[in-house]
């Protein structure tokens, strides 16, 4: 038997099997060791808690996470089989109807909330910018600075206090935790009502405060929270107990609905229904099938309809100061793209630069997050102070830097559009005299969406000066690195898009002066944004479709595909994607899709031999034995062995810890050692009761007479667990474990016989993680470095 939170294998520098306490398995509270030969920057981080940390890191000093896995596997025991056989056609139709209804509600609510968030951010940011610019034009510079900084300070304070006090796990984007959940890792306190509320309010305040972050990541988390709450009928005391919702009281259906929620969040952020589906398929989902494809597409289609409805309603300024607000990101559909052989060389250059910059950004951000962990570990006040210091630094930079660049005379071809003195526009006058504009203020003193429209604008090769673009690129890189990781809801998409667009325009300016060619700077801004995102996040297909749907220009597709492939290839040569780095820093036991090459040289039998001996239960087991096993271990699955005749043992299946606890709580005991009839268990238990994951046994008190009684485990045993032969390679086992989304994998002996145990061992995801295997088999470390 094995606990998902147990280290299982020996740690680096230890003899496998020594640190096992009671002789059954390592205690979940045992902090373990990171090994003496590992530098502080290479040690995995971990917090020994049943909740996730509020920062992007966990605490240093432990090898594996206490966080458990999810039961995505169908538990085919007698009670489950009877439940499915007894369902009428009406109940089956109810189940199907409910799945599609919940997918529709997820899309509907995500679209409505995303639209309201967009409009709130646009109006708050717009009003703040208008009053600040008015003070600057009146030459009241100090008043403008304190007004601008004060509003940003208050908004950041609200967002940080909400995250620090009420929902620490609402900080950050939430996408790494969603990836881990869909991979099979139970990420507690991530998808509840407090996280949803704090994420909505915190995103509005954080983005409106001018911090270098976006709302795209939080929208994905919001969609996942909505999906989880809808599938469970709510949270806490206000949870609905509808009979229909019992169908979703399992990890499998909840996983599918959260996948729909994540897709809807991406769609709401970029108005990209197909891109949202592909994002879930490529980036966050581990398990995928055609039925899920249709439901996610249905959810994203609903989001698009809602967004389109808000756009129509808001036309003509009926939604506040900014009319359509952030509902339309950017449109470069008027760009005419002609391809020549020489263009491929220029596009290749953009892709290579994007891959290098993306990998460098990931590396520096990795270091910054480790530094922030040391600060955030000092308590709530430290987290709040860090967020406010970053806010003050950001406000000072955004306000002062436009004064450092000269004003640019307006081109007569721009007409009345230059300079722009209103709420939006490409040519912000700011501190310039009539007939001139400040190109850096056009980018810095605008909402994120307005800045994106401005920097993606086409047909404006002379709008932005080279020095202004360099300043904008540098300040956004610095602010992006030091903003991501503070205790506010934050997303990486839009900051990286703006940085990439800036470097794309820089490349266009340099190339135009070097080769004297006619280059559309808006086109290179799009390609630069795509390249930097691919270089950092390592997405290709979904990112290509998202940019295609955003730009509304099909002729951009070949060049976008080309630059994405180059940027991802270059980035992969240096380090993993940013989300994989965060997963590793948080200590989440995420299984990568590709096993390490050296895993082919190790068998699962050898892996099981490095672990403590597996403890099996009999089909009819004594109550005292069951209680002792539960109290002495933290394992969540136990092999059940049957002995049909003396000298012969066979594997009957696997029983879950939660099912054993349910039997003990109901005191379903037998006075004599015997097998029960099918109807006996069905009279006392239902599939709904067994879906409860209450595994606490501290409050279970049994009399001495009850301890001497027996439990028949066969009605509760999953008789079809996934088993592999002991000669299977670990590489193949990792692929199977991840593909089928397992929690336990049983290892069978190659040869069967009367004196041979029917079970060699049992593996969990912790056992199959590369760092834990290398701890038990140090000689493989050299092969790992070679590969």
XYZ file of C-alpha atoms in Angstrom:
787
model
C 0.000 0.000 0.000
C 1.183 3.503 -0.581
C 0.385 7.015 0.483
C 0.393 9.717 -2.161
C 2.218 12.069 0.161
C 4.914 9.615 1.168
C 8.475 9.993 -0.127
C 8.442 6.266 -0.782
C 11.967 6.060 -2.125
C 15.161 6.826 -0.279
C 16.458 10.370 -0.459
C 19.776 11.586 -1.815
C 22.593 10.466 0.433
C 20.413 7.973 2.346
C 20.059 4.249 2.258
C 16.670 3.427 0.707
C 14.220 2.242 3.289
C 15.998 3.566 6.384
C 13.825 6.565 7.158
C 10.500 4.810 7.431
C 9.622 5.287 11.070
C 7.082 2.625 11.821
C 8.376 0.228 9.193
C 5.397 0.713 6.910
C 6.004 4.039 5.229
C 7.422 7.461 5.863
C 5.364 9.777 7.974
C 3.750 12.627 6.069
C 5.165 14.987 8.671
C 8.737 13.816 8.080
C 10.374 16.759 6.304
C 12.881 14.555 4.539
C 16.115 15.833 3.133
C 17.129 17.590 -0.026
C 20.542 15.950 -0.121
C 23.942 17.356 0.671
C 25.160 17.435 -2.884
C 22.464 19.768 -4.186
C 22.934 23.534 -4.225
C 20.373 25.785 -2.592
C 19.111 26.957 -5.954
C 18.520 23.375 -7.115
C 16.646 22.119 -4.071
C 12.940 21.545 -4.613
C 10.767 23.708 -2.413
C 7.937 22.453 -0.246
C 5.552 23.470 2.453
C 4.290 20.699 4.704
C 0.706 21.813 4.784
C -2.631 20.676 3.455
C -3.019 24.005 1.699
C -0.988 25.654 -1.001
C 1.305 28.545 -0.239
C 0.355 32.125 -0.907
C 3.558 32.763 -2.818
C 4.713 31.133 -6.023
C 7.164 29.059 -4.002
C 6.925 26.585 -1.232
C 9.344 26.426 1.647
C 12.867 25.096 1.324
C 13.836 21.885 3.030
C 11.606 19.031 1.904
C 11.658 16.554 -0.898
C 8.052 15.782 -1.727
C 4.664 17.328 -1.202
C 2.055 16.399 1.350
C -0.564 17.193 -1.278
C -2.424 14.062 -2.353
C -3.518 12.701 -5.689
C -7.004 12.482 -7.138
C -9.047 9.382 -7.934
C -9.580 9.774 -11.661
C -9.701 6.000 -12.122
C -13.141 4.384 -12.127
C -13.490 2.277 -8.979
C -15.186 -0.842 -10.305
C -16.342 -2.455 -7.083
C -19.630 -4.281 -6.539
C -21.429 -1.176 -5.270
C -20.334 0.915 -8.246
C -21.387 -1.763 -10.739
C -24.790 -2.097 -9.110
C -25.268 1.668 -9.128
C -24.686 1.860 -12.879
C -26.801 -1.199 -13.629
C -29.694 0.187 -11.608
C -29.802 3.567 -13.363
C -32.803 3.996 -15.612
C -32.735 5.603 -19.045
C -34.187 8.748 -17.524
C -31.347 8.985 -15.011
C -28.778 8.469 -17.760
C -30.378 11.278 -19.767
C -30.385 13.460 -16.655
C -26.666 12.870 -16.270
C -25.934 13.749 -19.909
C -28.213 16.789 -19.793
C -26.563 18.008 -16.595
C -23.072 17.741 -18.076
C -24.019 19.946 -21.018
C -26.033 22.321 -18.842
C -23.118 22.864 -16.493
C -20.779 23.395 -19.457
C -23.194 26.070 -20.710
C -23.399 27.745 -17.293
C -19.617 27.762 -16.978
C -19.309 29.560 -20.310
C -22.163 31.948 -19.556
C -20.902 33.018 -16.132
C -17.280 33.223 -17.257
C -18.277 35.472 -20.159
C -20.379 37.767 -17.959
C -17.733 38.058 -15.229
C -14.920 38.608 -17.754
C -16.904 41.361 -19.472
C -17.599 43.123 -16.197
C -13.937 42.816 -15.171
C -12.843 44.290 -18.498
C -15.219 47.238 -18.233
C -14.322 47.896 -14.597
C -10.590 47.936 -15.368
C -10.997 50.162 -18.396
C -13.129 52.705 -16.563
C -11.049 52.811 -13.370
C -7.758 53.029 -15.270
C -9.177 55.517 -17.765
C -10.494 57.932 -15.158
C -7.198 57.755 -13.275
C -5.205 58.496 -16.443
C -7.452 61.388 -17.515
C -7.139 63.236 -14.218
C -3.396 62.601 -14.020
C -2.794 63.909 -17.558
C -4.939 66.942 -16.812
C -2.720 67.797 -13.832
C 0.398 67.398 -15.994
C -0.977 69.693 -18.687
C -1.620 72.272 -15.960
C 2.086 71.840 -15.035
C 1.162 70.609 -11.565
C 3.701 67.809 -11.791
C 4.007 66.927 -8.107
C 0.231 66.913 -7.706
C -0.014 64.600 -10.701
C 2.618 62.275 -9.271
C 1.012 62.008 -5.832
C -2.452 61.578 -7.353
C -1.249 58.865 -9.725
C 0.818 57.071 -7.074
C -1.861 57.423 -4.394
C -4.612 55.844 -6.506
C -2.284 53.003 -7.498
C -1.250 52.518 -3.857
C -4.847 52.211 -2.661
C -5.803 49.782 -5.423
C -2.746 47.590 -4.779
C -3.419 47.682 -1.039
C -6.958 46.391 -1.567
C -5.819 43.572 -3.871
C -2.951 42.551 -1.579
C -5.017 42.606 1.626
C -7.681 40.414 0.023
C -5.073 37.861 -1.041
C -3.031 37.927 2.151
C -5.932 37.786 4.601
C -8.839 36.035 2.922
C -7.536 33.819 0.088
C -3.744 33.375 -0.141
C -4.066 30.875 -2.994
C -5.796 33.522 -5.137
C -2.429 35.239 -5.665
C -0.690 34.660 -8.968
C -2.235 33.359 -12.189
C -3.507 29.989 -10.938
C -2.620 28.233 -14.204
C 0.176 26.055 -12.734
C -2.200 24.783 -10.055
C -4.859 24.033 -12.684
C -2.264 22.087 -14.687
C -1.386 20.106 -11.577
C -5.051 19.407 -10.754
C -5.800 18.145 -14.250
C -2.609 16.064 -14.017
C -4.056 14.283 -10.979
C -2.740 16.385 -8.078
C -5.252 17.546 -5.487
C -4.530 21.269 -5.053
C -6.550 22.184 -1.946
C -8.177 25.570 -1.362
C -7.751 26.563 -5.008
C -11.257 26.481 -6.471
C -13.540 27.651 -3.668
C -15.845 30.652 -3.306
C -13.274 32.809 -1.411
C -10.736 32.278 -4.173
C -13.311 33.222 -6.811
C -14.393 36.438 -5.085
C -10.856 37.542 -4.248
C -9.693 36.718 -7.766
C -12.406 38.906 -9.321
C -11.970 41.933 -7.055
C -8.212 41.525 -6.801
C -7.770 41.329 -10.587
C -9.740 44.537 -11.089
C -7.711 46.394 -8.468
C -4.294 44.971 -9.411
C -4.590 45.624 -13.147
C -6.178 49.057 -12.614
C -3.297 50.034 -10.317
C -0.893 50.028 -13.245
C 1.127 47.024 -12.078
C 2.869 45.150 -14.866
C 0.486 42.220 -14.961
C -2.565 41.074 -16.873
C -5.981 39.629 -16.191
C -5.685 36.654 -18.550
C -4.246 34.144 -16.066
C -6.749 35.115 -13.341
C -9.595 34.692 -15.855
C -8.506 31.087 -16.419
C -8.546 30.543 -12.655
C -11.960 32.234 -12.381
C -13.369 29.874 -15.005
C -11.974 26.872 -13.113
C -13.446 28.133 -9.815
C -16.866 28.578 -11.409
C -16.702 25.060 -12.845
C -15.788 23.537 -9.495
C -18.488 25.408 -7.572
C -21.175 24.568 -10.130
C -20.276 20.881 -10.109
C -20.473 20.782 -6.295
C -23.519 22.999 -5.922
C -21.566 25.703 -4.103
C -19.235 25.770 -1.159
C -19.458 25.348 2.591
C -22.718 26.039 4.390
C -24.372 27.364 1.230
C -23.764 24.220 -0.793
C -26.806 22.901 -2.622
C -27.743 19.274 -2.012
C -29.683 18.645 -5.189
C -30.131 14.997 -6.055
C -28.896 15.606 -9.588
C -25.554 16.914 -8.367
C -24.693 13.527 -6.861
C -23.596 12.487 -10.343
C -20.709 14.970 -10.119
C -19.508 13.991 -6.676
C -16.388 12.408 -8.150
C -13.016 13.583 -9.384
C -13.498 12.504 -13.005
C -16.527 14.660 -13.836
C -15.143 17.549 -11.799
C -11.923 17.350 -13.808
C -13.804 17.554 -17.110
C -15.809 20.581 -15.986
C -12.707 22.393 -14.706
C -11.163 21.786 -18.134
C -14.191 23.557 -19.631
C -13.702 26.383 -17.147
C -10.027 26.832 -18.045
C -10.886 26.900 -21.767
C -13.624 29.461 -21.125
C -11.196 31.666 -19.209
C -8.734 31.801 -22.093
C -11.571 32.453 -24.523
C -12.861 35.302 -22.342
C -9.377 36.820 -22.116
C -8.655 36.803 -25.856
C -12.098 36.349 -27.438
C -10.706 33.190 -28.989
C -13.003 30.142 -28.752
C -10.844 27.733 -30.738
C -7.711 29.055 -29.066
C -9.269 28.417 -25.667
C -9.974 24.784 -26.518
C -6.482 24.274 -27.901
C -4.948 25.975 -24.844
C -6.634 23.420 -22.604
C -5.521 20.585 -24.895
C -1.919 21.751 -25.295
C -1.094 23.435 -22.007
C -3.240 22.390 -19.042
C -5.084 19.114 -19.711
C -3.444 15.724 -19.253
C -6.501 13.602 -20.050
C -8.407 14.287 -23.266
C -11.123 12.627 -25.310
C -13.531 13.616 -28.083
C -16.549 14.084 -25.794
C -14.569 16.565 -23.701
C -13.517 18.386 -26.875
C -17.138 19.033 -27.786
C -18.080 20.259 -24.315
C -15.138 22.631 -24.038
C -15.944 24.050 -27.454
C -19.571 24.483 -26.383
C -18.416 26.427 -23.319
C -16.094 28.689 -25.285
C -18.786 29.301 -27.928
C -21.079 30.457 -25.130
C -18.385 32.835 -23.885
C -18.002 34.384 -27.337
C -21.749 34.951 -27.637
C -21.779 36.688 -24.250
C -18.791 38.883 -25.149
C -20.392 39.799 -28.445
C -23.580 40.723 -26.635
C -21.688 43.065 -24.312
C -19.936 44.668 -27.278
C -23.271 45.428 -28.924
C -24.740 46.777 -25.686
C -21.709 48.963 -25.004
C -21.562 50.590 -28.409
C -22.124 54.315 -28.173
C -20.652 54.724 -24.704
C -23.425 53.040 -22.758
C -20.994 51.111 -20.553
C -19.184 54.024 -18.988
C -16.235 56.118 -19.966
C -14.632 53.755 -22.410
C -17.579 52.321 -24.274
C -16.560 48.909 -25.536
C -13.732 48.914 -23.025
C -11.431 45.929 -23.055
C -13.749 43.750 -25.095
C -11.811 44.307 -28.315
C -8.115 43.653 -27.906
C -6.526 44.560 -31.232
C -7.156 44.158 -34.911
C -4.489 44.143 -37.609
C -6.735 42.764 -40.319
C -5.723 45.586 -42.661
C -2.099 44.422 -42.854
C -1.181 43.188 -46.306
C 1.398 40.413 -46.059
C 3.551 39.515 -49.048
C 6.165 36.812 -48.744
C 9.592 36.797 -50.269
C 12.472 34.425 -49.648
C 14.380 37.104 -47.806
C 11.516 37.596 -45.354
C 12.119 34.136 -43.924
C 15.564 35.210 -42.749
C 14.131 38.239 -40.973
C 11.336 36.214 -39.397
C 13.887 33.599 -38.309
C 15.810 36.364 -36.564
C 12.672 37.459 -34.721
C 12.005 33.864 -33.632
C 15.562 33.256 -32.420
C 15.613 36.502 -30.434
C 12.202 35.643 -28.958
C 13.378 32.198 -27.873
C 16.558 33.547 -26.251
C 14.758 36.404 -24.497
C 11.971 34.077 -23.334
C 14.441 31.607 -21.845
C 16.392 34.437 -20.202
C 13.169 35.876 -18.791
C 12.285 32.471 -17.296
C 15.724 32.115 -15.735
C 15.729 35.550 -14.097
C 12.130 35.152 -12.939
C 13.124 31.835 -11.348
C 15.749 33.661 -9.273
C 13.356 36.475 -8.343
C 10.696 34.035 -7.151
C 13.194 32.327 -4.874
C 14.130 35.691 -3.410
C 10.473 36.594 -2.923
C 9.912 33.326 -1.104
C 12.377 34.370 1.577
C 10.492 37.652 1.992
C 6.982 36.190 1.898
C 8.004 33.552 4.430
C 8.302 36.269 7.089
C 4.522 36.648 7.392
C 1.539 38.637 6.216
C 3.013 42.064 6.795
C 6.065 41.170 4.713
C 3.841 40.063 1.821
C 1.796 43.241 2.024
C 4.878 45.453 2.265
C 6.480 43.754 -0.745
C 3.393 44.357 -2.886
C 3.225 48.025 -1.870
C 6.942 48.622 -2.481
C 6.607 47.185 -5.997
C 3.552 49.422 -6.533
C 5.433 52.578 -5.502
C 8.399 51.672 -7.708
C 6.068 50.971 -10.644
C 4.142 54.228 -10.224
C 7.356 56.268 -10.063
C 8.746 54.634 -13.188
C 5.556 54.979 -15.221
C 5.106 58.641 -14.256
C 8.670 59.927 -14.545
C 10.027 58.109 -17.612
C 7.866 59.909 -20.250
C 9.518 63.177 -19.175
C 12.891 61.705 -20.203
C 12.073 61.541 -23.929
C 11.635 64.490 -26.283
C 8.340 65.369 -27.883
C 7.694 64.313 -31.467
C 6.035 66.623 -34.019
C 2.797 65.302 -35.442
C 2.835 64.103 -39.022
C 0.293 66.102 -41.037
C -0.928 62.813 -42.504
C -2.363 61.895 -39.108
C -4.719 64.870 -39.170
C -6.824 65.534 -36.094
C -5.796 62.199 -34.520
C -2.489 63.771 -33.471
C -2.083 64.773 -30.760
C -4.651 62.802 -28.769
C -5.895 64.717 -25.733
C -8.864 62.537 -24.883
C -9.224 59.240 -23.186
C -7.544 57.072 -25.821
C -5.506 57.350 -28.948
C -2.126 56.626 -30.485
C -0.565 60.045 -29.984
C -0.782 61.171 -26.344
C 0.069 64.851 -25.930
C 0.888 64.510 -22.200
C 3.483 67.233 -21.427
C 4.084 68.299 -25.015
C 3.005 71.569 -26.658
C 0.277 71.742 -29.280
C 1.055 69.837 -32.460
C 3.418 67.385 -30.724
C 3.024 64.128 -28.837
C 4.935 61.951 -26.365
C 5.348 58.477 -27.813
C 6.480 56.881 -24.527
C 3.473 58.312 -22.699
C 1.314 56.776 -25.428
C 2.463 53.360 -24.203
C 2.960 53.910 -20.469
C 0.022 56.203 -19.710
C -2.642 53.991 -21.186
C -4.551 50.963 -20.056
C -2.975 47.639 -20.975
C -5.516 47.124 -23.731
C -4.973 50.621 -25.127
C -1.211 50.134 -24.991
C -1.623 46.884 -26.914
C -3.723 48.578 -29.580
C -1.188 51.392 -29.882
C 1.910 49.239 -30.196
C 0.176 46.894 -32.657
C -1.070 49.769 -34.817
C -0.198 49.416 -38.493
C 0.849 51.987 -41.025
C 2.694 54.035 -38.395
C 6.404 53.323 -38.963
C 7.525 56.657 -37.468
C 5.160 56.806 -34.517
C 7.569 55.403 -31.919
C 11.193 56.436 -31.542
C 13.882 53.804 -31.029
C 14.947 55.188 -27.656
C 11.339 55.239 -26.431
C 10.818 51.625 -27.464
C 14.049 50.588 -25.734
C 12.989 52.348 -22.518
C 9.543 50.765 -22.711
C 11.007 47.306 -23.303
C 13.498 47.581 -20.437
C 11.039 49.013 -17.898
C 8.412 46.410 -18.752
C 10.971 43.614 -18.428
C 12.134 44.880 -15.050
C 8.620 45.563 -13.762
C 7.363 42.229 -15.077
C 10.113 40.322 -13.294
C 9.554 42.056 -9.963
C 5.747 42.201 -10.116
C 5.034 38.533 -10.754
C 5.289 36.869 -7.381
C 3.746 39.503 -5.136
C 0.535 38.719 -3.257
C -1.980 39.897 -5.868
C -3.809 38.107 -8.707
C -1.543 38.390 -11.719
C -1.185 37.091 -15.241
C 1.831 36.780 -17.522
C 0.165 36.940 -20.928
C -0.270 40.682 -21.465
C 3.090 41.820 -20.022
C 4.909 39.343 -22.256
C 2.788 40.402 -25.242
C 3.747 44.056 -24.688
C 7.431 43.236 -24.191
C 7.444 41.077 -27.314
C 5.649 43.704 -29.360
C 8.190 46.320 -28.245
C 11.166 44.210 -29.252
C 9.423 43.366 -32.532
C 9.144 47.063 -33.351
C 12.757 47.574 -32.290
C 13.853 44.852 -34.723
C 11.714 46.439 -37.455
C 13.313 49.854 -36.893
C 16.836 48.420 -36.968
C 16.159 46.326 -40.066
C 14.503 49.203 -41.860
C 17.537 51.408 -41.357
C 19.950 48.575 -42.188
C 18.403 47.103 -45.325
C 16.336 50.111 -46.397
C 13.324 47.873 -46.899
C 9.676 48.784 -46.449
C 8.653 46.964 -43.285
C 5.327 47.140 -41.491
C 6.168 47.740 -37.841
C 2.783 46.539 -36.618
C 3.379 43.198 -38.315
C 6.729 42.790 -36.579
C 5.113 43.774 -33.298
C 2.687 40.853 -33.667
C 5.482 38.446 -34.603
C 7.651 39.669 -31.732
C 4.825 39.176 -29.225
C 4.178 35.665 -30.519
C 7.886 34.795 -30.430
C 8.433 35.998 -26.852
C 5.331 34.204 -25.583
C 6.427 30.995 -27.261
C 9.956 31.436 -25.940
C 8.699 31.805 -22.376
C 5.520 29.682 -22.215
C 6.492 27.182 -24.965
C 3.035 27.099 -26.512
C 2.677 26.738 -30.279
C -0.622 25.507 -31.689
C -2.937 27.251 -29.225
C -0.893 30.441 -29.338
C -0.967 30.442 -33.133
C -4.756 30.156 -33.208
C -5.165 32.781 -30.463
C -3.120 35.286 -32.468
C -4.986 34.336 -35.625
C -8.354 34.997 -33.976
C -7.102 38.197 -32.340
C -5.538 39.744 -35.428
C -8.335 38.605 -37.740
C -5.747 38.170 -40.502
C -5.388 34.751 -42.079
C -2.359 35.818 -44.142
C -0.360 36.116 -40.915
C -0.783 32.396 -40.196
C 2.291 30.973 -42.023
C 4.679 33.559 -40.596
C 3.216 33.188 -37.098
C 3.576 29.406 -37.247
C 7.148 29.709 -38.430
C 8.215 32.157 -35.722
C 6.471 30.167 -32.969
C 8.248 26.943 -33.899
C 11.641 28.639 -33.973
C 11.115 30.447 -30.657
C 9.940 27.291 -28.880
C 12.855 25.244 -30.228
C 15.379 27.843 -29.104
C 13.740 28.254 -25.686
C 13.612 24.496 -25.049
C 17.362 24.337 -25.540
C 17.869 26.457 -22.396
C 15.197 25.734 -19.767
C 11.591 24.560 -19.232
C 8.516 26.746 -19.683
C 7.647 29.283 -17.020
C 4.689 27.234 -15.764
C 6.845 24.114 -15.411
C 9.350 26.153 -13.399
C 6.599 27.358 -11.054
C 5.257 23.819 -10.667
C 8.688 22.623 -9.649
C 9.187 25.522 -7.234
C 5.865 24.870 -5.533
C 6.764 21.222 -4.997
C 3.685 19.957 -6.833
C 4.219 16.326 -7.970
C 3.482 17.017 -11.626
C 4.254 14.181 -14.053
C 5.818 15.384 -17.289
C 4.578 13.876 -20.568
C 8.039 12.697 -21.561
C 9.957 10.416 -19.181
C 13.687 10.798 -18.727
C 15.772 8.634 -21.118
C 17.611 6.921 -18.241
C 14.282 5.586 -16.932
C 14.447 2.926 -19.629
C 17.337 1.323 -17.722
C 15.282 0.772 -14.563
C 12.346 -1.615 -14.027
C 9.352 -1.075 -11.803
C 10.326 -4.197 -9.880
C 13.659 -2.627 -8.962
C 11.841 0.558 -8.022
C 9.457 -1.350 -5.758
C 12.362 -3.179 -4.105
C 13.771 0.154 -2.924
C 10.564 0.848 -1.003
C 9.186 -0.548 2.263
C 7.404 -3.863 2.068
C 3.834 -3.633 0.862
C 1.207 -4.466 3.475
C -1.759 -6.367 2.093
C -5.249 -6.852 3.490
C -7.287 -10.042 3.316
C -10.664 -10.139 1.600
C -12.220 -10.792 5.018
C -10.078 -8.887 7.497
C -10.206 -8.393 11.221
C -11.456 -4.980 12.386
C -8.474 -4.473 14.669
C -6.061 -5.121 11.799
C -7.807 -2.614 9.535
C -7.836 0.042 12.247
C -4.171 -0.535 13.063
C -3.137 -0.208 9.421
C -5.103 3.034 9.027
C -3.636 4.522 12.189
C -0.054 3.519 11.521
C 0.082 4.659 7.876
C -1.150 7.503 5.764
C -1.583 5.378 2.658
C -4.630 5.863 0.458
C -4.733 2.509 -1.286
C -4.328 -1.064 -0.019
C -3.977 -4.246 -2.099
C -6.535 -6.892 -1.148
C -5.360 -10.509 -1.388
C -7.614 -13.542 -1.527
C -6.639 -17.078 -0.538
C -9.077 -19.432 -2.270
C -7.222 -22.460 -0.863
C -4.229 -23.078 1.400
C -0.879 -22.196 -0.165
C -2.394 -20.185 -3.015
C -2.809 -16.402 -3.018
C -4.255 -14.184 -5.701
C -4.795 -10.458 -6.043
C -8.441 -9.554 -5.505
C -8.041 -5.829 -6.116
C -7.419 -2.503 -4.392
C -9.452 -0.837 -1.637
C -9.297 2.893 -0.885
C -8.654 4.345 2.522
C -11.829 6.446 2.377
C -13.933 3.308 1.828
C -12.362 1.591 4.821
C -13.099 4.650 6.966
C -16.708 4.637 5.755
C -17.067 0.986 6.796
C -15.621 1.707 10.241
C -17.874 4.698 10.774
C -20.982 2.665 9.928
C -19.665 -0.260 11.950
C -20.543 -2.739 9.245
C -18.925 -5.655 11.041
C -19.383 -9.408 10.953
C -19.404 -11.619 13.998
C -17.828 -14.458 12.022
C -15.297 -14.651 9.230
C -17.370 -15.059 6.066
C -18.127 -13.587 2.659
C -21.304 -11.501 2.509
C -24.023 -11.586 -0.116
C -24.333 -8.715 -2.610
C -27.518 -7.326 -1.063
C -26.007 -7.006 2.434
C -23.588 -4.196 1.510
C -26.141 -2.444 -0.725
C -28.558 -2.159 2.195
C -26.065 -0.105 4.211
C -24.011 1.774 1.607
C -24.624 3.817 -1.525
C -22.242 5.162 -4.133
C -22.916 8.695 -2.865
C -21.709 7.789 0.629
C -18.588 6.123 -0.712
C -17.780 9.236 -2.759
C -17.146 11.107 0.497
C -13.403 11.476 1.019
C -13.457 11.806 4.778
C -10.377 9.844 5.844
C -10.125 10.997 9.463
C -10.131 8.172 11.980
C -9.203 10.049 15.161
C -12.822 10.257 16.291
C -13.601 6.577 15.647
C -13.898 4.705 18.936
C -14.558 0.955 18.866
C -15.264 -1.421 21.722
C -13.020 -4.455 22.376
C -15.811 -6.694 21.092
C -16.008 -4.762 17.813
C -12.266 -4.947 17.347
C -12.489 -8.746 17.337
C -15.103 -8.762 14.577
C -14.508 -8.951 10.806
C -15.021 -6.814 7.685
C -15.803 -8.235 4.283
C -13.868 -6.015 1.878
C -14.919 -7.566 -1.388
C -17.967 -5.270 -1.973
C -15.665 -2.226 -1.692
C -12.621 -3.529 -3.558
C -11.821 -2.281 -7.043
C -11.385 -5.616 -8.763
C -9.875 -4.099 -11.923
C -6.938 -1.945 -10.808
C -4.210 -1.170 -13.307
C -1.408 -3.713 -12.932
C 1.949 -4.048 -14.661
C 4.522 -6.813 -14.674
C 7.654 -6.238 -12.626
C 9.906 -6.274 -15.702
C 8.266 -3.180 -17.230
C 10.606 -0.198 -17.560
C 9.965 2.871 -15.439
C 9.786 4.989 -18.599
C 6.878 2.941 -19.904
C 5.204 2.987 -16.486
C 5.412 6.792 -16.334
C 3.709 7.097 -19.730
C 0.931 4.699 -18.666
C 0.502 6.336 -15.255
C 0.137 9.808 -16.746
C -1.940 8.829 -19.774
C -4.578 6.990 -17.761
C -4.390 9.489 -14.853
C -3.728 6.846 -12.203
C -3.338 7.210 -8.476
C -1.992 3.728 -7.788
C -0.188 1.249 -10.021
C 0.134 -2.338 -8.793
C 3.191 -4.386 -9.720
C 2.696 -8.097 -10.360
C 5.407 -10.785 -10.297
C 6.585 -12.206 -13.603
C 6.172 -15.765 -12.354
C 3.156 -17.053 -10.400
C 3.380 -19.838 -7.867
C 2.026 -21.173 -4.562
C 4.786 -19.593 -2.475
C 5.049 -16.355 -4.477
C 3.208 -13.236 -3.322
C 0.655 -12.050 -5.890
C 1.777 -8.437 -5.425
C 5.350 -7.147 -5.700
C 4.593 -3.554 -4.747
C 2.591 -0.463 -5.527
C 3.690 2.813 -7.116
C 2.282 6.318 -6.830
C 3.176 9.521 -8.647
C 5.709 10.420 -5.960
C 7.614 7.221 -6.696
C 7.729 7.995 -10.419
C 9.126 11.511 -10.105
C 12.655 11.735 -11.466
C 14.171 13.500 -8.459
C 12.871 10.835 -6.049
C 14.128 7.973 -8.229
C 17.576 9.552 -8.430
C 17.592 9.799 -4.643
C 17.107 6.033 -4.362
C 19.415 5.156 -7.262
C 22.335 7.622 -7.176
C 24.194 5.756 -9.920
C 21.550 6.934 -12.397
C 22.479 10.563 -11.734
C 25.463 10.325 -14.098
C 23.230 8.990 -16.862
C 20.794 11.817 -16.178
C 23.543 14.408 -16.638
C 24.726 12.673 -19.810
C 21.257 12.759 -21.358
